[in-house]
Coordinates of C-alpha atoms and ligand atoms in Angstrom, one line a residue:
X1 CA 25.0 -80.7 -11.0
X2 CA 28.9 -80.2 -11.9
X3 CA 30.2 -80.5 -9.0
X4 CA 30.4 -83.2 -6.4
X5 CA 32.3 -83.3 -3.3
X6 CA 36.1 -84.7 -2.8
X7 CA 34.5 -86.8 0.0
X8 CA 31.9 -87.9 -2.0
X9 CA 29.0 -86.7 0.1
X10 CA 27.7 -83.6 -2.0
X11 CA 26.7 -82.3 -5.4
X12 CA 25.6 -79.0 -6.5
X13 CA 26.0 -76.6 -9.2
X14 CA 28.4 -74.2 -9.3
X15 CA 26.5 -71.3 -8.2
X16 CA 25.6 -73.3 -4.8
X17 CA 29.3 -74.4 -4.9
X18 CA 30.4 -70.5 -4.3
X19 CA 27.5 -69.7 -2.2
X20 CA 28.1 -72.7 0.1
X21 CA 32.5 -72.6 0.3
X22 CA 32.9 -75.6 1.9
X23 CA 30.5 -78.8 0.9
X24 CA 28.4 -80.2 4.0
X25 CA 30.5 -83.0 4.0
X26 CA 33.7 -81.1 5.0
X27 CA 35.2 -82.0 1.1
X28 CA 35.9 -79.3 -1.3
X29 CA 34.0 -78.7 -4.4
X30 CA 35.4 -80.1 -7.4
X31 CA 34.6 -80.6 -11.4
X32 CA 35.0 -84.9 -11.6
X33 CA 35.2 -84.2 -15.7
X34 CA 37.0 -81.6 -16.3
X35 CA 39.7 -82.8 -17.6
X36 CA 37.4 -84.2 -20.5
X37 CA 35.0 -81.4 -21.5
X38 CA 36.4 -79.9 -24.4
X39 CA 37.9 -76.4 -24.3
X40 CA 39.8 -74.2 -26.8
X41 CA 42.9 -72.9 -25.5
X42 CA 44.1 -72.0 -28.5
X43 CA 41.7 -69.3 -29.2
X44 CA 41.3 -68.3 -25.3
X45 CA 45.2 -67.4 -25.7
X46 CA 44.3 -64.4 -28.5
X47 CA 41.7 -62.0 -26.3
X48 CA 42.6 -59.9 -24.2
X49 CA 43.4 -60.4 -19.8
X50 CA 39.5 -59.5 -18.9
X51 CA 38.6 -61.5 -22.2
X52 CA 40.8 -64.6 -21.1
X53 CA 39.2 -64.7 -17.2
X54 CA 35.4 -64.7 -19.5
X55 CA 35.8 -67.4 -21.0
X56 CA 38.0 -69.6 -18.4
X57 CA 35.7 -68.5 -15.4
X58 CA 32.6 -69.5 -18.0
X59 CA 33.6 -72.7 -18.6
X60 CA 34.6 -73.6 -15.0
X61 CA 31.8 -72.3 -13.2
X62 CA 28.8 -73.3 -15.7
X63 CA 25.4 -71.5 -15.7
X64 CA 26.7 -68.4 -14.1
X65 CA 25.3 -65.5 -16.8
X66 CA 27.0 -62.4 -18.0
X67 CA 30.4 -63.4 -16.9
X68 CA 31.9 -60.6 -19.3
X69 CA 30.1 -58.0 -16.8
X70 CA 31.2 -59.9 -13.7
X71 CA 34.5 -59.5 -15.2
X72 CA 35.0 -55.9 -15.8
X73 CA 33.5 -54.6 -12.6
X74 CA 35.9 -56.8 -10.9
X75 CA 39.4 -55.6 -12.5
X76 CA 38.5 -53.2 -14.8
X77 CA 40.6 -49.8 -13.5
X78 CA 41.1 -51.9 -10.5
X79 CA 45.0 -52.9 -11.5
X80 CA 47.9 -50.9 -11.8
X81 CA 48.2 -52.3 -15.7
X82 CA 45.3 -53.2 -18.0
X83 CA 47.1 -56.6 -18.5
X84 CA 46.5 -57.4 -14.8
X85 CA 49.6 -59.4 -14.3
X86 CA 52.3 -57.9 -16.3
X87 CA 55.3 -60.3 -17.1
X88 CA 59.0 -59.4 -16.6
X89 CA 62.1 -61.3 -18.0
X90 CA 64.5 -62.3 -15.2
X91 CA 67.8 -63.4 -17.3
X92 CA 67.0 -66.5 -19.1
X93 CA 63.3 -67.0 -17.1
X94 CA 60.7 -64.9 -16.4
X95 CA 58.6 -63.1 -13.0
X96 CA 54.5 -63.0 -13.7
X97 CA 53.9 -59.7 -11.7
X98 CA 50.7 -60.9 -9.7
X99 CA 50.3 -57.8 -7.2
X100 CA 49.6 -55.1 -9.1
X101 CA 45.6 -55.6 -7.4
X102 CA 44.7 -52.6 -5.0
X103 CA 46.2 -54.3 -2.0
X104 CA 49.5 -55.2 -3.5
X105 CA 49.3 -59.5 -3.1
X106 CA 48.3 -61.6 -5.4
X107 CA 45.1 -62.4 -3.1
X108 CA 43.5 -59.7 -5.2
X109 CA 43.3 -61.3 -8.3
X110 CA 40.6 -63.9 -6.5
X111 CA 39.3 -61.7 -4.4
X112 CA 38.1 -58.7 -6.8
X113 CA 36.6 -61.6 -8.5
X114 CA 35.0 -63.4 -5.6
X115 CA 32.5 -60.8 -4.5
X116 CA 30.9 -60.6 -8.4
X117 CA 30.6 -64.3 -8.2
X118 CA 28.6 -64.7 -4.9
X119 CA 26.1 -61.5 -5.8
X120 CA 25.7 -63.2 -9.3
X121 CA 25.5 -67.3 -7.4
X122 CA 22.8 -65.1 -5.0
X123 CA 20.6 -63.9 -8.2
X124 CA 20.5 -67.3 -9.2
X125 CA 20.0 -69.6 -6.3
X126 CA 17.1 -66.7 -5.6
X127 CA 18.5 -66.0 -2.0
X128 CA 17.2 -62.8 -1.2
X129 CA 19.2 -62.9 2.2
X130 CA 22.4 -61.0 2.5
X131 CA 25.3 -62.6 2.8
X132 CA 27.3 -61.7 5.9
X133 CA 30.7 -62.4 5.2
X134 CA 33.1 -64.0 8.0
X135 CA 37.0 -63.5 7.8
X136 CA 39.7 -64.0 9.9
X137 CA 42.9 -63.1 8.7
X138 CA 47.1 -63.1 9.9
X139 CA 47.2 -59.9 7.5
X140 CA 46.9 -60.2 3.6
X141 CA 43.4 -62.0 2.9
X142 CA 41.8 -59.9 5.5
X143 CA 42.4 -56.2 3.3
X144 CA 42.2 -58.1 0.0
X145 CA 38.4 -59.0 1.0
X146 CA 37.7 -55.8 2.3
X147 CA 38.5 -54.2 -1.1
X148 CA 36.6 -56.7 -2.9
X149 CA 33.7 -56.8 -0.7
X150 CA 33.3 -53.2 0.3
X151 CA 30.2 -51.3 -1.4
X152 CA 29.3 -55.0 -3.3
X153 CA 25.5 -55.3 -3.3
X154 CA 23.7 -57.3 -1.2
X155 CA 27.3 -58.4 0.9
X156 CA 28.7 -57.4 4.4
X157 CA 32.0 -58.3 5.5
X158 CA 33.2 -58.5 8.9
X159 CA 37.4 -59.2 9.3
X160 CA 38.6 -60.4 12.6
X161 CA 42.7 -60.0 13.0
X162 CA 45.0 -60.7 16.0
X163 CA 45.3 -57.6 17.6
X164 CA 49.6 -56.9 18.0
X165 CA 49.4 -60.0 15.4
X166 CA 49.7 -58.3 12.1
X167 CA 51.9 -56.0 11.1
X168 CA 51.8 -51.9 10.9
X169 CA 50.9 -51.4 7.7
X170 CA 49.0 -54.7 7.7
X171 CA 47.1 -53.5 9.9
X172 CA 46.6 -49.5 8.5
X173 CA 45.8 -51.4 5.3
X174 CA 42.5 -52.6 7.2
X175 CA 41.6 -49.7 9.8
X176 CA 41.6 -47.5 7.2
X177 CA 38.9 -49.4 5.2
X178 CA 36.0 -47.4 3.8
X179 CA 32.6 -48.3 2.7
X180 CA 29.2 -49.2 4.5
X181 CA 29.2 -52.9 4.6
X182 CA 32.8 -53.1 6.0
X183 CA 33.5 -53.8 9.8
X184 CA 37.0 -54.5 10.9
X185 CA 37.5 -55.4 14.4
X186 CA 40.8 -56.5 16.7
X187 CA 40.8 -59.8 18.7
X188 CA 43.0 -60.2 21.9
X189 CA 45.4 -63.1 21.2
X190 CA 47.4 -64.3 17.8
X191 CA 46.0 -66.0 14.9
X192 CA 45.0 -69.0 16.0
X193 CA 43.0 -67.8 18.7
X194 CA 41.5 -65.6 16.2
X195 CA 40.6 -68.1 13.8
X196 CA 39.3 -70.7 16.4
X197 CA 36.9 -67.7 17.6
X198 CA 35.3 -66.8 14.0
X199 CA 35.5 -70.7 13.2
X200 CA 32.9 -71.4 16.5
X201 CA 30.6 -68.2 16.0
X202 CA 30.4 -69.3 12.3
X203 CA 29.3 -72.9 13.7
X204 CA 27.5 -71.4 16.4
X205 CA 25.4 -69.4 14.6
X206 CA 25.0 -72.1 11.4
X207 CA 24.0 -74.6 14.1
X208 CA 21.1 -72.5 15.7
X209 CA 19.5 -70.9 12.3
X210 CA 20.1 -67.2 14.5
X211 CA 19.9 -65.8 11.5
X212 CA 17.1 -67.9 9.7
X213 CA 14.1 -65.2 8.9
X214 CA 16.3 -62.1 10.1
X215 CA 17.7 -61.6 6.0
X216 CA 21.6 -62.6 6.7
X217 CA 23.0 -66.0 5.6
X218 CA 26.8 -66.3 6.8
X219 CA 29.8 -67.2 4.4
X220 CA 33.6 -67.0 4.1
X221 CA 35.7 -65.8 1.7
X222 CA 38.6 -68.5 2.2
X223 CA 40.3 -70.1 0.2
X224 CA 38.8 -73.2 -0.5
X225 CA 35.7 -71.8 -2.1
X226 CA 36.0 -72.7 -5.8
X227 CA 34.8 -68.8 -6.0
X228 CA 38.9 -68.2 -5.4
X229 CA 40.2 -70.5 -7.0
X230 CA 38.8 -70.3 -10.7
X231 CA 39.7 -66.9 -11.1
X232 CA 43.7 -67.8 -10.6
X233 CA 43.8 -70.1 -13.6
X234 CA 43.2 -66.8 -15.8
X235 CA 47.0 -65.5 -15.2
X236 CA 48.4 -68.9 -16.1
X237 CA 47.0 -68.1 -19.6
X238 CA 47.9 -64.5 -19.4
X239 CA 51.6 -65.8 -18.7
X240 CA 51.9 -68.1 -21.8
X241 CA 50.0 -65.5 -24.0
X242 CA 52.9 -63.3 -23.4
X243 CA 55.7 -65.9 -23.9
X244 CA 53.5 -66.5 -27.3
X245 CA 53.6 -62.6 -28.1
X246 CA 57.5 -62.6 -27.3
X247 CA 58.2 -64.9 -30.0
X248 CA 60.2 -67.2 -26.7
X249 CA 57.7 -70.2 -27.1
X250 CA 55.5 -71.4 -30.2
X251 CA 52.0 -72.9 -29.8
X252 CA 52.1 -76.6 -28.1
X253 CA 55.2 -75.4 -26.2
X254 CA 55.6 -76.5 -22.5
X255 CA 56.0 -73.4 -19.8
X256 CA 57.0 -74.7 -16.1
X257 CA 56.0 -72.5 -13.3
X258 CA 57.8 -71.8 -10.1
X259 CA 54.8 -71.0 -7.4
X260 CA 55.0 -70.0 -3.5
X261 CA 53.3 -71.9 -2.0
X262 CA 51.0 -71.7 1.2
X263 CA 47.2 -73.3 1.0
X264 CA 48.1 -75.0 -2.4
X265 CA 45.4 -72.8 -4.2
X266 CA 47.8 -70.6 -6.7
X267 CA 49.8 -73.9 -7.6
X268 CA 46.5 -76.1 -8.3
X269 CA 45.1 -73.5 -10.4
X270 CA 48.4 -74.0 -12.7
X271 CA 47.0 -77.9 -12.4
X272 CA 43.3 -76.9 -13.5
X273 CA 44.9 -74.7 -16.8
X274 CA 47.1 -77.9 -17.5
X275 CA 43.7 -79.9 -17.1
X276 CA 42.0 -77.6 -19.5
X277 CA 44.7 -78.3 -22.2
X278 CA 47.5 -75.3 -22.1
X279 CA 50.5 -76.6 -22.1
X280 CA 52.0 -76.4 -18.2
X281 CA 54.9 -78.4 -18.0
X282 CA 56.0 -78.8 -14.2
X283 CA 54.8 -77.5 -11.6
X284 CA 57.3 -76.5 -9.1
X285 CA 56.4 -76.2 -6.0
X286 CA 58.0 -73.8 -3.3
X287 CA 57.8 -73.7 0.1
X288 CA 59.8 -72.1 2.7
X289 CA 61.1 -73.7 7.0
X290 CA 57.5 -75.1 6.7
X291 CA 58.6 -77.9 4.2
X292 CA 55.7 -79.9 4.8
X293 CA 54.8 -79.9 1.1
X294 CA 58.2 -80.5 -0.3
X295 CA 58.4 -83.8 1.8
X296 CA 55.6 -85.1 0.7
X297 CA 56.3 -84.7 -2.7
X298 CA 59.5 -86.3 -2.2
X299 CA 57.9 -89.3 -0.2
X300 CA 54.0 -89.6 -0.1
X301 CA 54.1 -88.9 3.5
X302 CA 51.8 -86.1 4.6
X303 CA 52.6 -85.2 8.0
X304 CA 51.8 -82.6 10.0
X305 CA 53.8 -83.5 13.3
X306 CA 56.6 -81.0 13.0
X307 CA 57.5 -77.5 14.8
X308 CA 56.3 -74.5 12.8
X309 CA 58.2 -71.6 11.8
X310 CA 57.6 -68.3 11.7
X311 CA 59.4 -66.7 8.9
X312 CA 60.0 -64.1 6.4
X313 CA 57.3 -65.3 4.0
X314 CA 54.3 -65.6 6.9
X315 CA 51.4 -66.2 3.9
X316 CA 53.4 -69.8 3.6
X317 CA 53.7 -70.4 7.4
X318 CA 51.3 -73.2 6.9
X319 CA 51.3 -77.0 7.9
X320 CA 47.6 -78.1 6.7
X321 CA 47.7 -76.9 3.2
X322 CA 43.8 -77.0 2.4
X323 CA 43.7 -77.7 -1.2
X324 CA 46.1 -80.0 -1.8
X325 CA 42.5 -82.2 -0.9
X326 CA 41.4 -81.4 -4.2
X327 CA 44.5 -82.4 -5.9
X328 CA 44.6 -85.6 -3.8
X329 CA 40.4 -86.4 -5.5
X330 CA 41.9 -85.3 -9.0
X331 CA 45.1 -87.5 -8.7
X332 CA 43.2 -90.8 -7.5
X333 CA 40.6 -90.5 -10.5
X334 CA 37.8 -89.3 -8.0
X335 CA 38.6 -91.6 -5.2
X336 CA 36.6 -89.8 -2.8
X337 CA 36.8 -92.9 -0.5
X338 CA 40.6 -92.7 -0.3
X339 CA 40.3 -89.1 0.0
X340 CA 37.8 -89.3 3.2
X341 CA 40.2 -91.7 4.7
X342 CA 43.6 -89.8 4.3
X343 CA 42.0 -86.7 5.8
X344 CA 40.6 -88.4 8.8
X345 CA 44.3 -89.4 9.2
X346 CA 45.2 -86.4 9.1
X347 CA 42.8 -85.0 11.4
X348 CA 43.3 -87.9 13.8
X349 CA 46.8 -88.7 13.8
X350 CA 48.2 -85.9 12.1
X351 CA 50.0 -87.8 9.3
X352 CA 48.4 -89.7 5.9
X353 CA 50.5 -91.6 3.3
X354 CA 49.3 -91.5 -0.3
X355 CA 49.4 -94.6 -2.3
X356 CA 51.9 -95.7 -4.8
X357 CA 50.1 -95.1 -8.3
X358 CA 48.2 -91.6 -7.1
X359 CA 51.5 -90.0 -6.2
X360 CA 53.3 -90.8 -9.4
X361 CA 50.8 -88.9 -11.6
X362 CA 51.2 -85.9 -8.8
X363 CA 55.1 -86.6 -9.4
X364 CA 54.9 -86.5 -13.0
X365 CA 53.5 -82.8 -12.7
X366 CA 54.6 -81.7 -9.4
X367 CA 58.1 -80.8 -7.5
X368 CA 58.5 -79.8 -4.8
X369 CA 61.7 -77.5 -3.2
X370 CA 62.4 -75.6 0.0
X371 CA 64.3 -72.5 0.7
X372 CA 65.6 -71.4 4.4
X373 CA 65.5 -67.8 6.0
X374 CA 68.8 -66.8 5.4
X375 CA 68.8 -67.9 1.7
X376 CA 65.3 -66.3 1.1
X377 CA 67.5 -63.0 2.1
X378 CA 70.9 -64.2 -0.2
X379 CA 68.0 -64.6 -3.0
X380 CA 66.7 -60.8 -3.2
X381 CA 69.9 -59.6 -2.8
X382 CA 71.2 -61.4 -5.5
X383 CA 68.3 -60.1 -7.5
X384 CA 68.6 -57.3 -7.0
X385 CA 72.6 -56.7 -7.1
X386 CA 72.7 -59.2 -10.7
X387 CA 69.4 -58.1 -12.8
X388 CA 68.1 -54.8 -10.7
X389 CA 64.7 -56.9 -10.1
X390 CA 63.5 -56.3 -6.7
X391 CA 61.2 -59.1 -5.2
X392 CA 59.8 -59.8 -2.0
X393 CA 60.7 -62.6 0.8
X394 CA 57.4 -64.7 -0.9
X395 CA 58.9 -64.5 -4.3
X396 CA 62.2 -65.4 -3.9
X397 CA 61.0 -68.7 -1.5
X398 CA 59.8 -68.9 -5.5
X399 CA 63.2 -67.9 -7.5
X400 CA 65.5 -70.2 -5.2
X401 CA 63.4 -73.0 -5.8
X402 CA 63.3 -72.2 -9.8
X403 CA 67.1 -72.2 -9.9
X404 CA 67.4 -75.9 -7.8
X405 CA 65.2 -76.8 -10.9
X406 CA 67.0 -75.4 -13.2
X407 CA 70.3 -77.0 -11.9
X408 CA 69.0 -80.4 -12.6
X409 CA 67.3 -79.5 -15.7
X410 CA 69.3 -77.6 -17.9
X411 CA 68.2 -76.0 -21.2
X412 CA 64.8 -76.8 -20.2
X413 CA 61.6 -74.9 -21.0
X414 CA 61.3 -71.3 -19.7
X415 CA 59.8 -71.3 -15.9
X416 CA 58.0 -68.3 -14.9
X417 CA 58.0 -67.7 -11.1
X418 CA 55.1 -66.0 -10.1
X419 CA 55.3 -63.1 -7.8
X420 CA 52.9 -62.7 -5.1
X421 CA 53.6 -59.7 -3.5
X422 CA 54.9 -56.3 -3.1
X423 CA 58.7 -55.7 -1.6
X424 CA 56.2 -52.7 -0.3
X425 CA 54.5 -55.3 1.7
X426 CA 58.0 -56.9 3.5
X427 CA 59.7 -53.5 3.8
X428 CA 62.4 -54.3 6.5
X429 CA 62.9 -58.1 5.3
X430 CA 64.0 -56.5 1.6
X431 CA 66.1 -53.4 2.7
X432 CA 68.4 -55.3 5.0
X433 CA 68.3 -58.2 2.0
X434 CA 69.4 -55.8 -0.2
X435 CA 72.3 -54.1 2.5
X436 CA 69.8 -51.1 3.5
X437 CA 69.3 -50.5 7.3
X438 CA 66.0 -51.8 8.4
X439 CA 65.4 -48.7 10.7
X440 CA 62.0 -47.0 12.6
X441 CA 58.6 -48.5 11.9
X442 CA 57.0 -50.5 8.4
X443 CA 56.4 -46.8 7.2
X444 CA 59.5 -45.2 7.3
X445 CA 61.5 -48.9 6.1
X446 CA 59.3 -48.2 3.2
X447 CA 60.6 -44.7 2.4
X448 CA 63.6 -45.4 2.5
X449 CA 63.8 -49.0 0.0
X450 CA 61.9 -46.2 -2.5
X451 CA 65.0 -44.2 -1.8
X452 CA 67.6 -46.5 -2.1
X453 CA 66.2 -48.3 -5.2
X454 CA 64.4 -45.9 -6.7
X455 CA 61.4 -48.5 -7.5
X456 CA 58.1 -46.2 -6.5
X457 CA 55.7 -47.1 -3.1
X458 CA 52.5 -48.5 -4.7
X459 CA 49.4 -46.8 -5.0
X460 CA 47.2 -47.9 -2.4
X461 CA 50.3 -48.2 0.3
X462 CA 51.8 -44.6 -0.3
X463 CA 49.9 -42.3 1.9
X464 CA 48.7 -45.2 4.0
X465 CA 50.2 -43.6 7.5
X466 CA 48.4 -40.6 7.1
X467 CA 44.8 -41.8 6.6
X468 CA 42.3 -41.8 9.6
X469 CA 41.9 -45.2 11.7
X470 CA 38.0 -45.7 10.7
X471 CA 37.8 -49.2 12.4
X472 CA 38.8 -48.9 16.6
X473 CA 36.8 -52.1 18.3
X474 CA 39.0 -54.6 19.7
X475 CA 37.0 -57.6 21.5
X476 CA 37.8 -60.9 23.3
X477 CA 37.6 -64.1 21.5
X478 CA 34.8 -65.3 23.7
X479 CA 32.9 -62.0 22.5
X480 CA 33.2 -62.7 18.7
X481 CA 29.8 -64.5 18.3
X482 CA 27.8 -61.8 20.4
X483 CA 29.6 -59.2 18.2
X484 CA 28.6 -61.1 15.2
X485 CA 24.8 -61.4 15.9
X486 CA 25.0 -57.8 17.4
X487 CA 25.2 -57.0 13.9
X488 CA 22.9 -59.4 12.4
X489 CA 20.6 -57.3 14.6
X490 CA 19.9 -60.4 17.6
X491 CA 21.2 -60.8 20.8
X492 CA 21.7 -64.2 21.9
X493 CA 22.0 -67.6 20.1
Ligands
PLP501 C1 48.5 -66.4 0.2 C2 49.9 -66.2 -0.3 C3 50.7 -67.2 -0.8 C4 50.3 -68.6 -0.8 O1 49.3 -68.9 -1.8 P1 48.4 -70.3 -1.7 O2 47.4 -70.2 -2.7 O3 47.8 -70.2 -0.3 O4 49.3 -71.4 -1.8 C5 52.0 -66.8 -1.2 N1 52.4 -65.6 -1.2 C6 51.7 -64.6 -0.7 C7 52.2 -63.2 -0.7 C8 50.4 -64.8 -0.2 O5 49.6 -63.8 0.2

């Protein structure tokens, strides 16, 4: 039994930690020791990308078997480079390339891996049921599942978006999805709505055992499963490795990263490498309007009561950042008392404050900065005019918040930023960035940044326009549960 709940309710190994996502306690699943089981960096740092995520996914999920097979039918010819998450210099500092995946975000490096870890979890638990996946998604999680999920034996996958909600090629990124466990359907209203719907069937459906006997057990693919998150320490290795190979850093050197940041998840798993001994120096943390995160790293204060933004980096329009919980446990030695409390604040009164000694150790690892619209623009511009590096609106959220580091910490260590997306993905947001004109629809913006820049269309979006819609339904939110159990083959709860 590794892992226990951050509210202190639950244990359960790790393979029943990825089946089940979320603990029945409402905590997240998390290791109380890792920091003190023993593991050997040094040597993880010489194999190769596939060989690095073996051994780090085999110490932080325990007892799962074959993990070097898991591995390779997640990423191998899956990626754009065999590395996975090539690295780029960026004048002094550095850009860790994660969205070279099949969908183009960074989501994919999880989400290839998820899939292999819940058929393997399912083989051991001896669950014989298929597991019906539920997602709803405001546009990137929802494709990068699909191509994880799709053809994956003994899975389904349904994906729920707002229909008008997510954008054109979004949106062809999801209709377009093949393979015979795959259903992709359009609900009437915007995310929330969405989300709220899939949230209720989902308890619905848990509530009543509908499914019990019928060979279907529900899950989700979000990311607070520790499924998701274990597979994103791998390119904080990767990143160092590389640093190592460039003759920039020796052995024992620190490496600060620059992260954009939504849920929390990408930035923790920097925490969970640092935990396991490589040498991560700060951890800065970038968030864009929604500066929810850089406040309360400046004063303890978590709180929710604010107006949201929508902005040029949607995947960080977030105000509840979900993992940040498991940070919180990690931070207060396992406090799952304190833990309980802060999140009933938060639930009740929309605001928590974290005491004194808790957010010092996050201070001594974490900062946090924010970056508005118009200098999220000024940033890729810059980019691109200075050092011919073209980024997208996530990213430089990411770079402006490296460089306010940088100005206070001079001659520091090298920071990577990691880069989450495709400029492919934010077409019109980077052409008019870069003094383009953001003309006709997604498709056509994208054309024409390939032609003014010269930096190719990837893979999997080229084409894109052309490809028949396979997935048309578009339901209410009320009719998301019957839609569900239609397919689990029952009628009514
Ligand atoms: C999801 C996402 C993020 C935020 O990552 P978290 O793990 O939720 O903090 C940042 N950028 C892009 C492009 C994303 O899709």
């Amino acid at each position: 039994m590794e892992f226990v709940s951050t509210r202190g309710g639950a244990r359960a190994g790790a393979a029943e930690a990825v089946l089940r996502g979320l603990a029945p306690d409402g905590g997240l699943y998390v290791e109380a020791g890792l920091a003190r089981r023993p593991f050997d960096w040094q040597s993880c740092l010489t194999l190769s990308s596939l060989g690095m995520a073996e051994k780090i996914l085999s110490h932080l999920l325990p007892g799962f078997e074959d993990m070097g097979d898991l591995v390779r039918r997640a990423y191998a010819g899956k990626f754009e480079t065999e590395d996975l998450t090539p690295l780029v210099g960026v004048g002094e500092d550095y850009m860790l390339e994660l969205f070279r995946g099949p969908t183009s975000a960074f989501k994919d490096v999880a989400l290839s891996m998820l899939p292999q870890l819940i058929t393997a979890a399912r083989r051991l638990e001896g669950v014989t049921d298929e597991i019906l996946i539920l997602t709803a998604t405001s546009g990137d999680t929802g494709k990068a599942a699909l191509e994880g999920f799709h053809d994956v034996e003994g899975t389904r996958i349904t994906v729920f978006y707002p229909d008008g909600g997510v954008s054109p090629v979004q949106r062809a990124q999801m209709v377009t999805q093949e393979g015979r466990n795959v259903k992709v359907c359009a609900v009437r209203g915007n995310f929330d709505d969405c989300q709220t719907g899939v949230k209720a069937a989902f308890n619905a459906i848990s509530a009543s055992g509908a499914l019990e006997g019928k060979g279907l057990r529900l899950s989700s693919a979000n990311s607070i499963n520790i499924g998701r998150l274990a597979p994103q320490v791998t390119y904080y290795f990767i990143a160092y490795a590389k640093l190592l190979g460039l003759g920039r850093i020796a052995l024992g050197d620190p490496v600060d990263f620059a992260v954009p940041t939504g849920n929390f998840g990408d930035i923790l798993a920097g925490y969970y490498a640092r935990l396991m001994g490589l040498p991560v120096g700060r951890l800065i943390c970038a968030s864009n309007a929604n500066r929810v995160l850089t406040d309360f790293l400046a004063t303890g204060v978590y709180d929710k009561r604010r107006s949201f933004y929508r902005t040029s980096s949607p995947s960080m329009d977030i105000l509840v950042s979900s993992n940040l919980e498991r940070l919180l446990y990690l931070a207060s030695e396992g406090d799952s008392a304190l833990v309980r409390r802060l999140m009933e604040s938060l639930n009740r009164e929309g605001v928590y404050t974290l005491p004194q000694a808790p957010l010092e150790k996050i201070r001594s690892v974490f900062s946090g900065f924010c970056c508005g619209e118009e200098e999220t623009l000024e940033v890729i511009g810059r980019l691109w005019r200075e050092r011919h590096v073209l980024c997208d609106t996530h990213t430089a959220v990411a770079f402006s918040a490296a460089w306010a580091y940088r100005r206070q910490n001079a001659g520091g260590a090298p920071v990577v930023v990691l880069s989450t997306a495709s400029p492919y993905k934010f077409p019109g947001a980077v052409l008019s960035a870069i003094g383009g004109h953001a003309e006709g629809d997604e498709f056509s913006q994208m054309e024409a940044l390939e032609r003014l820049t010269g930096v190719p269309i990837p893979r999997g979006l080229r084409g894109l326009r052309d490809k028949a819609p396979l997935h048309q339904d578009v339901i209410g939110r009320e009719e998301i549960l019957p839609y569900v159990l239609a397919q689990a083959g029952r009628q009514e709860v």
